[in-house]
mmCIF file of C-alpha atoms in Angstrom:
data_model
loop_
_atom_site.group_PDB
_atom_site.id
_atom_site.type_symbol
_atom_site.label_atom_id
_atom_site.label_comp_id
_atom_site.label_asym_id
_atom_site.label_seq_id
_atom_site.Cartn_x
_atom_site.Cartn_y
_atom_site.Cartn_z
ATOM 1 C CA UNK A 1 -39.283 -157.528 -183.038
ATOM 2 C CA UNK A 2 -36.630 -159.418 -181.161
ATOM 3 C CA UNK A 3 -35.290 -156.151 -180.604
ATOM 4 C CA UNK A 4 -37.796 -155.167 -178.424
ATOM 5 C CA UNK A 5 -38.619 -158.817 -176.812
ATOM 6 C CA UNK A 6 -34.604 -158.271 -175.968
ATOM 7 C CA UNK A 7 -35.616 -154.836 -174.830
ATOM 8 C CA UNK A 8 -38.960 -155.845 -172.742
ATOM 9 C CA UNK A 9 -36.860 -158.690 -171.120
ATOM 10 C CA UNK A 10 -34.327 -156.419 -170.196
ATOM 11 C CA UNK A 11 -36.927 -154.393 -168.524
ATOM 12 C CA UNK A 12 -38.999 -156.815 -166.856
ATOM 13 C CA UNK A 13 -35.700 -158.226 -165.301
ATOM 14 C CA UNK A 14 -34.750 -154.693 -164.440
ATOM 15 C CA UNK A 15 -37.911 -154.712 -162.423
ATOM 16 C CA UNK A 16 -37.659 -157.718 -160.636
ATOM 17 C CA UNK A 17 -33.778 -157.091 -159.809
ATOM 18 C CA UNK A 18 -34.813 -153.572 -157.896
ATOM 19 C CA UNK A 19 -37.690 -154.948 -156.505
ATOM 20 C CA UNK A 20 -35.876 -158.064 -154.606
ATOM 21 C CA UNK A 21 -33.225 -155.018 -154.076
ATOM 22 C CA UNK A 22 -36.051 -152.899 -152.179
ATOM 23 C CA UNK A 23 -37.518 -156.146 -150.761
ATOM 24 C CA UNK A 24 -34.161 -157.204 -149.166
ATOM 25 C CA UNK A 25 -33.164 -153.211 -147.958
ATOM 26 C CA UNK A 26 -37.238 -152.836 -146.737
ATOM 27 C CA UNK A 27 -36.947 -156.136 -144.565
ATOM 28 C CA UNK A 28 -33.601 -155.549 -143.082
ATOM 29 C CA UNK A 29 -35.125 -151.921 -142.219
ATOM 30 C CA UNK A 30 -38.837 -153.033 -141.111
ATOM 31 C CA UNK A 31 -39.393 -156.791 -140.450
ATOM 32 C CA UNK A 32 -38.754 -157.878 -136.855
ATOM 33 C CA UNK A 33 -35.509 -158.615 -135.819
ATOM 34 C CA UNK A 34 -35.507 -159.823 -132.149
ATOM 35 C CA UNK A 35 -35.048 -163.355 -131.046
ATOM 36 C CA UNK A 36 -35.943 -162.888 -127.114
ATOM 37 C CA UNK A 37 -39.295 -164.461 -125.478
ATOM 38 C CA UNK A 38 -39.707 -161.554 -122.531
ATOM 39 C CA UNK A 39 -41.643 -158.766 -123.677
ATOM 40 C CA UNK A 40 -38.586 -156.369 -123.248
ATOM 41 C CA UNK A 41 -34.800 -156.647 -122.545
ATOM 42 C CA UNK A 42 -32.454 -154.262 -121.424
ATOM 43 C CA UNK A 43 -29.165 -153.288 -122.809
ATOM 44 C CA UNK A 44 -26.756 -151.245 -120.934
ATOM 45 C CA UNK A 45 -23.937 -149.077 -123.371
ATOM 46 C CA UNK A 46 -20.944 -148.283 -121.872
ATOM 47 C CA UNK A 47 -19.828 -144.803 -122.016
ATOM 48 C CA UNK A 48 -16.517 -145.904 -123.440
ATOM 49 C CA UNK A 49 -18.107 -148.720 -125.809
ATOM 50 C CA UNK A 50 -17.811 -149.309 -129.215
ATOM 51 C CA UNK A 51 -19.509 -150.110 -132.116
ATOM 52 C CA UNK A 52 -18.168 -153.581 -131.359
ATOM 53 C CA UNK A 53 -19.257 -153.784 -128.031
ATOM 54 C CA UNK A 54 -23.139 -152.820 -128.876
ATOM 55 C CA UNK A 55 -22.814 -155.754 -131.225
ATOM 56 C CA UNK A 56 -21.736 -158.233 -128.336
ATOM 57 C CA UNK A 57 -24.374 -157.102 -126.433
ATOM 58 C CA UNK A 58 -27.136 -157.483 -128.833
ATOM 59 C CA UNK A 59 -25.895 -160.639 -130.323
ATOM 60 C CA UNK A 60 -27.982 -163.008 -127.857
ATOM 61 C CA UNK A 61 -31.235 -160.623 -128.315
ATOM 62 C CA UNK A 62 -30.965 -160.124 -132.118
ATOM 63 C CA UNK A 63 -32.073 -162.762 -135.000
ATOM 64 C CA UNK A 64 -29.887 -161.354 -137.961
ATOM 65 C CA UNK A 65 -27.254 -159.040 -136.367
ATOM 66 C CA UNK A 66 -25.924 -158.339 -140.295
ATOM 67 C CA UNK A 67 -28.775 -156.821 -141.256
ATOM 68 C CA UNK A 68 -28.576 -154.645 -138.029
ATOM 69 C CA UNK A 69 -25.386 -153.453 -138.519
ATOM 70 C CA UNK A 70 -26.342 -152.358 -142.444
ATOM 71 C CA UNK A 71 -29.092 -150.334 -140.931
ATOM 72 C CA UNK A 72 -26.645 -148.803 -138.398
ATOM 73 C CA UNK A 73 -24.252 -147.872 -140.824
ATOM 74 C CA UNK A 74 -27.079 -146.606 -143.008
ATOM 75 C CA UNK A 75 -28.713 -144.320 -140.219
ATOM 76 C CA UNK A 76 -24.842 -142.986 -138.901
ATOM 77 C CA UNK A 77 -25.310 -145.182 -135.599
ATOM 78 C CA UNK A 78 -21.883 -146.716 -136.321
ATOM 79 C CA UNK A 79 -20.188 -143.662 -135.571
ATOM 80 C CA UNK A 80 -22.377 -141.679 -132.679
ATOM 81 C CA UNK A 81 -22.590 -144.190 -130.260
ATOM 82 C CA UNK A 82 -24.989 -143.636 -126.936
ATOM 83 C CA UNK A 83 -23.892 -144.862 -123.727
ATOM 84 C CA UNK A 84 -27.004 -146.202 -121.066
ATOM 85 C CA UNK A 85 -29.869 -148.410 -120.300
ATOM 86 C CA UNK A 86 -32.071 -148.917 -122.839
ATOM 87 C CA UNK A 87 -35.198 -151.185 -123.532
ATOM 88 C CA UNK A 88 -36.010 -153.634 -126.414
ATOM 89 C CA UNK A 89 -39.283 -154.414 -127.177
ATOM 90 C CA UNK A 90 -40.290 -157.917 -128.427
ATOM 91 C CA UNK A 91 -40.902 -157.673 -132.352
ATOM 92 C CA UNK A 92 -38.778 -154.285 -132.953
ATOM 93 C CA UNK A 93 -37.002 -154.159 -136.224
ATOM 94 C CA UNK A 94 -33.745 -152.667 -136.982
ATOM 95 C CA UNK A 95 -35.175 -148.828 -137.280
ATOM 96 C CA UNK A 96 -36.911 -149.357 -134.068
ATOM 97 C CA UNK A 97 -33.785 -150.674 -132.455
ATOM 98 C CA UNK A 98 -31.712 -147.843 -133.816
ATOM 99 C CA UNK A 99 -33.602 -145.100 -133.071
ATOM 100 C CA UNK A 100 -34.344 -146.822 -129.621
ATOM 101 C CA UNK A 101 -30.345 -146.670 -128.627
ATOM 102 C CA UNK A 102 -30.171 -142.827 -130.110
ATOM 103 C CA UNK A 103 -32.436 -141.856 -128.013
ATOM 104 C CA UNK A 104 -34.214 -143.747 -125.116
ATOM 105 C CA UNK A 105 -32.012 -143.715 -122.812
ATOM 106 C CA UNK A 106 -34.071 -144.713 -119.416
ATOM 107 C CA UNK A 107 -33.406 -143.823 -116.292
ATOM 108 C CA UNK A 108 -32.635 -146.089 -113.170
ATOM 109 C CA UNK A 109 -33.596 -146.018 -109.238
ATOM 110 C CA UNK A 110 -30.454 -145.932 -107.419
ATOM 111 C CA UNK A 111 -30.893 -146.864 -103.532
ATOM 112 C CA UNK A 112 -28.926 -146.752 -100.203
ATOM 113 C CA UNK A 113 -29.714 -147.208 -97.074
ATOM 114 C CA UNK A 114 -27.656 -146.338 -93.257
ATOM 115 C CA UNK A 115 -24.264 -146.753 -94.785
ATOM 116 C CA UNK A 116 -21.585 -146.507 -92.074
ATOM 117 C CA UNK A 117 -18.523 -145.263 -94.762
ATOM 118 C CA UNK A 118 -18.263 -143.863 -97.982
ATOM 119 C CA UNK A 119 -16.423 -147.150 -99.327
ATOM 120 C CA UNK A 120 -19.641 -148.834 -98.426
ATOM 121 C CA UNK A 121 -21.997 -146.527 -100.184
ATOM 122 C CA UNK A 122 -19.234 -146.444 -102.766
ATOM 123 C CA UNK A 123 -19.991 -150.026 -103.654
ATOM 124 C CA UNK A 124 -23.625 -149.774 -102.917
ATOM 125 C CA UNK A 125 -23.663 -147.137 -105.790
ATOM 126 C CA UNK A 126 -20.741 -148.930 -108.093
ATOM 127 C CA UNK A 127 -24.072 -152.069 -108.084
ATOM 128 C CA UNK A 128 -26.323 -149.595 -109.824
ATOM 129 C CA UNK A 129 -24.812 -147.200 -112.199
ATOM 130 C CA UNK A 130 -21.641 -147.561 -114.372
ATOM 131 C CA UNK A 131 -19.624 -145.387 -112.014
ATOM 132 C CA UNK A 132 -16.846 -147.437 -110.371
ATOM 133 C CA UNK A 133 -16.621 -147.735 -106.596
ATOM 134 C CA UNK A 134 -12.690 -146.491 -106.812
ATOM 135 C CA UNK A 135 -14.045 -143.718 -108.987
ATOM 136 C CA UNK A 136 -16.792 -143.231 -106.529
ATOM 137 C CA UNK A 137 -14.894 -143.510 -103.359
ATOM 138 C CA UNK A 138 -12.046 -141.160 -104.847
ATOM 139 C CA UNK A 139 -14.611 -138.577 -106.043
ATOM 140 C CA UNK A 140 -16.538 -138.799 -102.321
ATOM 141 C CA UNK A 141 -13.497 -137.519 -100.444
ATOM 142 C CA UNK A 142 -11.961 -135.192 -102.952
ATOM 143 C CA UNK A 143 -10.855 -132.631 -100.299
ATOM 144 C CA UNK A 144 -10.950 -129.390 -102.345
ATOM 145 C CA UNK A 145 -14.882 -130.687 -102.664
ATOM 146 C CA UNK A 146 -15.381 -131.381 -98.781
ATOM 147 C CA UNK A 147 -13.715 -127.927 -97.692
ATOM 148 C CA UNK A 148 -16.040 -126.113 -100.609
ATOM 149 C CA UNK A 149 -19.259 -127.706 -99.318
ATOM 150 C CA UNK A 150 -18.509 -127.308 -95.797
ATOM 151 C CA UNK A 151 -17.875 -131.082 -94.805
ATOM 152 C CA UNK A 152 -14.623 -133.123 -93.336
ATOM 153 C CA UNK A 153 -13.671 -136.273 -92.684
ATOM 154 C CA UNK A 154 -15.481 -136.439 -89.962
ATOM 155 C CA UNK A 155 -19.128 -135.048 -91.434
ATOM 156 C CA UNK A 156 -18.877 -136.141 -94.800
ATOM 157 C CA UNK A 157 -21.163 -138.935 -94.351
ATOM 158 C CA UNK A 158 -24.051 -136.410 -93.555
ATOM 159 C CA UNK A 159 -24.428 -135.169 -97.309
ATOM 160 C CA UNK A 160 -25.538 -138.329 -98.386
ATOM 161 C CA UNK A 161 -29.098 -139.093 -97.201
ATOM 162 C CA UNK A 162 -31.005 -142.463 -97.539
ATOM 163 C CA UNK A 163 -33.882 -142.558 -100.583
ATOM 164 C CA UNK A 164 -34.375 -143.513 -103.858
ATOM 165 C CA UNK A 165 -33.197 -141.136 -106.741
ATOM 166 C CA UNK A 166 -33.441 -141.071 -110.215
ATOM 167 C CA UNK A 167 -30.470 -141.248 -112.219
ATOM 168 C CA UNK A 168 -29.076 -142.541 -115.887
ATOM 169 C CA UNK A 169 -27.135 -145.735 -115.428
ATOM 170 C CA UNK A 170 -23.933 -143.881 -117.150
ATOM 171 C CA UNK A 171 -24.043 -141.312 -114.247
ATOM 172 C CA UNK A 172 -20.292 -140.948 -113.794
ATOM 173 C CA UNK A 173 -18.865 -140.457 -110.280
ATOM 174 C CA UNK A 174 -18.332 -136.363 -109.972
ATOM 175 C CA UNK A 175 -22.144 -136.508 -111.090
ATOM 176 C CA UNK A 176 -23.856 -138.809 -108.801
ATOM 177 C CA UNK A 177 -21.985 -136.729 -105.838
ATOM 178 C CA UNK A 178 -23.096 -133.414 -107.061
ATOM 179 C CA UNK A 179 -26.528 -134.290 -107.367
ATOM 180 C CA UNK A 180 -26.202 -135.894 -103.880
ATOM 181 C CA UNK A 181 -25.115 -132.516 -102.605
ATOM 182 C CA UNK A 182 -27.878 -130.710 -104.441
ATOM 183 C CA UNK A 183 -30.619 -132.959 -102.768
ATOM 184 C CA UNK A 184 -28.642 -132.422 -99.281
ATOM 185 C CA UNK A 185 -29.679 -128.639 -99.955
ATOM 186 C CA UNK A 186 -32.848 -129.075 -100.937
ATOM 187 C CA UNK A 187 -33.699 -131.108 -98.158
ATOM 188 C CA UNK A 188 -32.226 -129.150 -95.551
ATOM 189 C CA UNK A 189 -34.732 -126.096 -96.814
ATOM 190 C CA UNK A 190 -36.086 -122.581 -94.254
ATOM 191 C CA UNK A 191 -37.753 -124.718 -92.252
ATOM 192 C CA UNK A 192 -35.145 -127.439 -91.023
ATOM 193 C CA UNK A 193 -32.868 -124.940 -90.490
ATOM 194 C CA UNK A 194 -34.815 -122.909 -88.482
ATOM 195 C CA UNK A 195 -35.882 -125.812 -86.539
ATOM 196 C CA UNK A 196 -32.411 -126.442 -85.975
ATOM 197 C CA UNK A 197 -30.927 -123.026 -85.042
ATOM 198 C CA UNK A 198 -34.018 -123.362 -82.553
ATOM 199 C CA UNK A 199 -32.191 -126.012 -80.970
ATOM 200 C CA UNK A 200 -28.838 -124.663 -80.435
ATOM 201 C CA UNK A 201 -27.407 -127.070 -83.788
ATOM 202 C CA UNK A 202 -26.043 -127.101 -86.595
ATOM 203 C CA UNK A 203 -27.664 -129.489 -89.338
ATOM 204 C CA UNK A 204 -24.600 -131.768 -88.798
ATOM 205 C CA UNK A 205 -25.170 -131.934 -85.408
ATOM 206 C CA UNK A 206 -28.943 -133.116 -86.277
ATOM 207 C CA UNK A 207 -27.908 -135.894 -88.731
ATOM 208 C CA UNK A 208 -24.989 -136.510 -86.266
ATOM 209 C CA UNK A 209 -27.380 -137.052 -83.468
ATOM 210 C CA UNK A 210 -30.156 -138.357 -85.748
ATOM 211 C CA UNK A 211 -27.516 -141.113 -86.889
ATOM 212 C CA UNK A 212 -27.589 -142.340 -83.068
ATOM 213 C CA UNK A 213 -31.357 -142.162 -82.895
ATOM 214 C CA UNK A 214 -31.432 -144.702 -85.849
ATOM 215 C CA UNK A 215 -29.028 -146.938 -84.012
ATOM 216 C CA UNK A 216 -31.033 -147.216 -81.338
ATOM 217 C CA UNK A 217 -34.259 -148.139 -82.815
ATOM 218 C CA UNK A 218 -35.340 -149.465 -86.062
ATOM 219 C CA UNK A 219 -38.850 -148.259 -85.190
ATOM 220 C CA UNK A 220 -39.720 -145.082 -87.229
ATOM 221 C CA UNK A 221 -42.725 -144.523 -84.414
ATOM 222 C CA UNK A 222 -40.299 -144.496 -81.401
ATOM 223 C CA UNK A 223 -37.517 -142.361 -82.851
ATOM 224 C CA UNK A 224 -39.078 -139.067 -81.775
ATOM 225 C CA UNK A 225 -39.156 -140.509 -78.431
ATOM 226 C CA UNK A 226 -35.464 -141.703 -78.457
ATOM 227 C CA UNK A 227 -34.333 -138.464 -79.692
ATOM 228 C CA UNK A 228 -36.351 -136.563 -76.855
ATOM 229 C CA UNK A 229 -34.230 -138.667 -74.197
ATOM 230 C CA UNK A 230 -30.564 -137.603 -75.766
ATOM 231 C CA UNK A 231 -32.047 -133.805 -76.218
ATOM 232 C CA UNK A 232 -33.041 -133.814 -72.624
ATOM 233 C CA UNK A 233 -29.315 -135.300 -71.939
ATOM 234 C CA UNK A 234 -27.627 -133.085 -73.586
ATOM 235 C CA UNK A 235 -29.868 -129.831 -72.331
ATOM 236 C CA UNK A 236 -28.602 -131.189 -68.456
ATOM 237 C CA UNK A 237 -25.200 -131.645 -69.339
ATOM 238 C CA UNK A 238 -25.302 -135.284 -69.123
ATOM 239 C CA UNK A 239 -23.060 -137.470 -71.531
ATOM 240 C CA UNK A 240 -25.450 -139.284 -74.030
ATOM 241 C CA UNK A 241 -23.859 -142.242 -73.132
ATOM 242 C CA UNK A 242 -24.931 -144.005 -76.344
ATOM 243 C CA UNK A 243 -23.774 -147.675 -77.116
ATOM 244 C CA UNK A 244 -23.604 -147.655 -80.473
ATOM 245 C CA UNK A 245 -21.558 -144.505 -80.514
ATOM 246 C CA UNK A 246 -18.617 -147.192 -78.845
ATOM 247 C CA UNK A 247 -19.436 -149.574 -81.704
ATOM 248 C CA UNK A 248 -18.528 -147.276 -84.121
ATOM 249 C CA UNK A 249 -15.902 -145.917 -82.451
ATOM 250 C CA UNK A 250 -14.165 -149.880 -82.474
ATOM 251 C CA UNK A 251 -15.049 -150.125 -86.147
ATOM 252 C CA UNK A 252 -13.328 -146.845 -87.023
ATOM 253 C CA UNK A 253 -10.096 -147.404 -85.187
ATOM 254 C CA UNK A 254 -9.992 -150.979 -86.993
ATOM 255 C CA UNK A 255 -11.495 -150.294 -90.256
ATOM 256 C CA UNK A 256 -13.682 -153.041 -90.302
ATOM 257 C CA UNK A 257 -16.993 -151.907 -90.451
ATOM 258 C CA UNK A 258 -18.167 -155.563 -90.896
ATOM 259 C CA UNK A 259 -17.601 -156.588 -87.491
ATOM 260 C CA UNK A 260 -20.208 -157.275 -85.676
ATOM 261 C CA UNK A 261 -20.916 -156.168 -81.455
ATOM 262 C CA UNK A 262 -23.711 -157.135 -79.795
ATOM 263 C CA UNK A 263 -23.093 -156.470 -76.459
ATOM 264 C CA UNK A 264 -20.997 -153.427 -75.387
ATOM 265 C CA UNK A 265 -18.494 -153.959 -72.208
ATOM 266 C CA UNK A 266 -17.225 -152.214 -69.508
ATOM 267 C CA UNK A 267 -13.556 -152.075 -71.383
ATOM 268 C CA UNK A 268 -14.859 -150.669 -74.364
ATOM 269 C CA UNK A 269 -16.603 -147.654 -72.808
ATOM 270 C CA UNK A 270 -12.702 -146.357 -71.863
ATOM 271 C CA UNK A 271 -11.421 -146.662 -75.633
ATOM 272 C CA UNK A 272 -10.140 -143.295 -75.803
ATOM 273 C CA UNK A 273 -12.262 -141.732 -78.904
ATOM 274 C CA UNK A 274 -14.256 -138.652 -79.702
ATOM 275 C CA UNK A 275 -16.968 -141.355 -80.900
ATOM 276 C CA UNK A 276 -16.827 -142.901 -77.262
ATOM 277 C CA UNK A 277 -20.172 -140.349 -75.677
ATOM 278 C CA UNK A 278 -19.254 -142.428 -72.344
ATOM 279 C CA UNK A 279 -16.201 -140.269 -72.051
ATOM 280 C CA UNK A 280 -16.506 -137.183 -73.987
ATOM 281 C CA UNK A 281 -20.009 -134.844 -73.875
ATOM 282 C CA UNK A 282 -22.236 -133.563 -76.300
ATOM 283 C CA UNK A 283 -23.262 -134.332 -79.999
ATOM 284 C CA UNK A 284 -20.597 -136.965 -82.147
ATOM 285 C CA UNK A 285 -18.128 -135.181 -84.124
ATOM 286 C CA UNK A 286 -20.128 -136.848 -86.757
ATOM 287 C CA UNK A 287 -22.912 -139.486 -88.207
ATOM 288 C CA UNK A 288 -21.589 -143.102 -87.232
ATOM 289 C CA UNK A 289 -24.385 -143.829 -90.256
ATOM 290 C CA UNK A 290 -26.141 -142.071 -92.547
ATOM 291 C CA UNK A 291 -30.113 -141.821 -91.027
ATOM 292 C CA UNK A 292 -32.626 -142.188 -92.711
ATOM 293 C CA UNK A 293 -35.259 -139.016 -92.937
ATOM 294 C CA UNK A 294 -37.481 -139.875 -89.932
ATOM 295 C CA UNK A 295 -34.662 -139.970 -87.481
ATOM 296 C CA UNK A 296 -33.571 -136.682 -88.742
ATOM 297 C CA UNK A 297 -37.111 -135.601 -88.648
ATOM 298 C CA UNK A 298 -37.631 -137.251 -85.122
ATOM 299 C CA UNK A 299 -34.182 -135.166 -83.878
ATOM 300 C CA UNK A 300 -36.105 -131.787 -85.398
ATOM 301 C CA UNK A 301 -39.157 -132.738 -84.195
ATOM 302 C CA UNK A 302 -38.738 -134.922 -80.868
ATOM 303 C CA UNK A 303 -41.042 -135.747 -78.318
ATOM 304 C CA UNK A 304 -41.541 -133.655 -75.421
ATOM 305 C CA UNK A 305 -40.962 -136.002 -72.257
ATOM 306 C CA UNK A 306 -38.765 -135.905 -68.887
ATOM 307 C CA UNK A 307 -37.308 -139.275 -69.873
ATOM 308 C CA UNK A 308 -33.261 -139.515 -69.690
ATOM 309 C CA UNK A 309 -33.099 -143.487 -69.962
ATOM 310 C CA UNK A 310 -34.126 -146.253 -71.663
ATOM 311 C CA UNK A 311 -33.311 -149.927 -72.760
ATOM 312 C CA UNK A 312 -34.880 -152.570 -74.769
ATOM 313 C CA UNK A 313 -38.069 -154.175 -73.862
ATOM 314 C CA UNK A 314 -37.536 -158.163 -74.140
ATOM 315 C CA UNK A 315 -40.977 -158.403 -73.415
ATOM 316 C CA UNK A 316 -41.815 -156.528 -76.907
ATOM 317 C CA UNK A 317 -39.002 -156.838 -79.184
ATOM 318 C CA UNK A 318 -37.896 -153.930 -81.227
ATOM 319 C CA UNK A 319 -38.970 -151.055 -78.951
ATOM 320 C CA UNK A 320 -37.836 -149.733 -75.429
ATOM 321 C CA UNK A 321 -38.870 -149.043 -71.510
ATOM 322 C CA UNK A 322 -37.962 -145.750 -70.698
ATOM 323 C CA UNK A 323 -37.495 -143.981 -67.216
ATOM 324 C CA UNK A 324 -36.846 -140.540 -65.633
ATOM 325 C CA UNK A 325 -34.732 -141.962 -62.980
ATOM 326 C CA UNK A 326 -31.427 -143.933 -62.695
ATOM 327 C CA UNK A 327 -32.829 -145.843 -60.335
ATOM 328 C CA UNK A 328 -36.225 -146.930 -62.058
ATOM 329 C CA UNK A 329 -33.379 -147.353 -65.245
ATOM 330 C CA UNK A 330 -31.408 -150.108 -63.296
ATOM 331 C CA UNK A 331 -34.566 -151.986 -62.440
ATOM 332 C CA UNK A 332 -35.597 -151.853 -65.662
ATOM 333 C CA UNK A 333 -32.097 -152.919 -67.087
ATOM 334 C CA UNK A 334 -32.144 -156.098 -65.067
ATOM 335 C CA UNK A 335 -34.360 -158.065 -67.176
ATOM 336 C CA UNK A 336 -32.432 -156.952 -70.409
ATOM 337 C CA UNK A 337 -29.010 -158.356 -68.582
ATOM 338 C CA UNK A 338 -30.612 -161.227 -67.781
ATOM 339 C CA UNK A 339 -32.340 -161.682 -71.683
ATOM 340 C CA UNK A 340 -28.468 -161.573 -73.040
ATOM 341 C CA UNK A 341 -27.198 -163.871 -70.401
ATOM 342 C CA UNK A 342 -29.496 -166.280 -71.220
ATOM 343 C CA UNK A 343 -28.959 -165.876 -74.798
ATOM 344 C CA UNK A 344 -25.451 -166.431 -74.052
ATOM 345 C CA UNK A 345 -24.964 -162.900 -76.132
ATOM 346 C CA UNK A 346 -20.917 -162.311 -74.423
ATOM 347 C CA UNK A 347 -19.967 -159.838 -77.225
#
């Protein structure tokens, strides 16, 4: 008889030790283990991160980060590692959290606007993915790239136009400017170049001249209209004569494409540059920005006119008076002089 109390005892403890054993291993799989308030929060895995790292960066969003890493180790986590953004729900327990960072990786929208340089975009980009600007900037002018796609120094800028894309947030560099070049073909499809060849250009000489029509006006509706007046220019021969073609040219010979001109004046319009459309004719040897889709549009599609001037209107801020004549253009200019004299605007 005591035998089997000894027995029975033995048993029943048995019992109670596995169960507390699969009570402890089912909670640190399956009870919630976050500690944050928000709904979600995002954790970005670096491509070179370890085990170690993922730990830092959950520590602050985790309640028990010991039971995490058992689970890890249990599910192989430990040692296949997943670099990018991902998203933590509120109330997600360990599984969740694994199997979340194995394989929810979630993309990001990456952003630029009319960048004047490829440093610039370089650290536009470096602000949104894990790319580097150096790594970025070094990968943007690799020249056995440039001379493969058709770009130089001078057109480079054109292969990167202005949107929002859809990326991973571990995009590295040599893959951000690949797909940049495959949405520069697919935008510049049969009918934009046929437009173009119309026209007598090339589509750098459109985003080169488009660049100048965003410049000039920040208003998509009066870009067609812009672009009509530098197409009739350059169909007469005439210089285009564009201002912020000497603006760039200053901030290219300095390489300080911070600086910041207002006013244009008579000495700059001799600076001895290829930029400078006061002294040499026809289209930029390339975009002093990168323009945004409607000025490209408006430079493929411009508005048919006999305008060859124009200048802003003080009276309504933002758009321009245009004329056919020099003459009607000098009247016209007077009250814009007069606007930036009185605004004391010397530079």
């Amino acid at each position: 008889m005591n035998l089997k109390k000894v027995l029975w005892a033995t048993a029943v403890l048995g019992l109670v030790v596995c169960g507390f054993i699969a009570y402890q291993i089912y909670s640190a799989i399956f009870s919630p283990n976050t500690q944050f308030n928000n709904n979600e929060a995002y954790v970005y895995i670096a491509s070179d991160a370890t085990f170690s790292d993922v730990k830092s960066s959950l520590e602050p969003l985790l309640k028990d980060l010991s039971t995490f890493e058992a689970v890890a180790k249990r599910k192989g986590y430990i040692s296949n590692i997943k670099a990018g953004k991902y998203a933590l729900k509120k109330g997600m327990n360990n599984n969740e959290i694994i199997n979340t960072l194995r394989s929810a990786n979630i993309p990001v929208q990456v952003s630029f606007n009319n960048q004047e340089s490829l440093a610039l975009l370089a650290g536009r980009i470096s602000e949104q993915i894990e790319a580097d600007s150096l790594s970025l900037l070094k990968t943007f002018n690799d020249t056995s790239f440039l001379k493969e796609s058709k770009f130089d120094d001078d057109t480079k800028l054109a292969m990167y136009i202005p949107n929002t894309y859809e990326f991973f947030w571990n995009t590295d560099a040599e893959s951000f400017r690949d797909r940049m070049k495959t949405e520069y073909d697919r935008f510049w499809n049969e009918e934009r170049l046929q437009k173009a060849k119309k026209m007598g250009l090339t589509p750098n000489q459109v985003t080169s001249l488009a660049a100048v029509v965003q410049k000039e006006t920040a208003k998509v509706d009066e870009r067609p209209r812009v672009a009509g007046v530098y197409l009739n220019r350059i169909r007469r021969g005439m210089l285009l004569q564009a201002d912020p073609t000497v603006i760039y040219a200053i901030k290219k010979e300095t390489g300080n494409y911070d600086t910041i001109i207002k006013r244009v004046l008579f000495r700059d319009l001799e600076m001895d540059s290829p930029y400078n459309t006061y002294k040499y004719a026809g289209v930029p040897p390339g975009p002093i920005t990168m323009p945004d889709i409607s000025s490209i549009d408006a430079v493929l599609n411009p508005e048919k006119h006999d305008y060859l001037y124009f200048v802003a209107d003080v009276s309504n801020f933002g758009y321009h008076i245009f004329a056919k004549s020099l003459a009607q253009h000098n009247r016209n200019k007077v009250q814009y002089t007069r606007w930036l004299n009185q605004q004391k605007v010397l530079r």
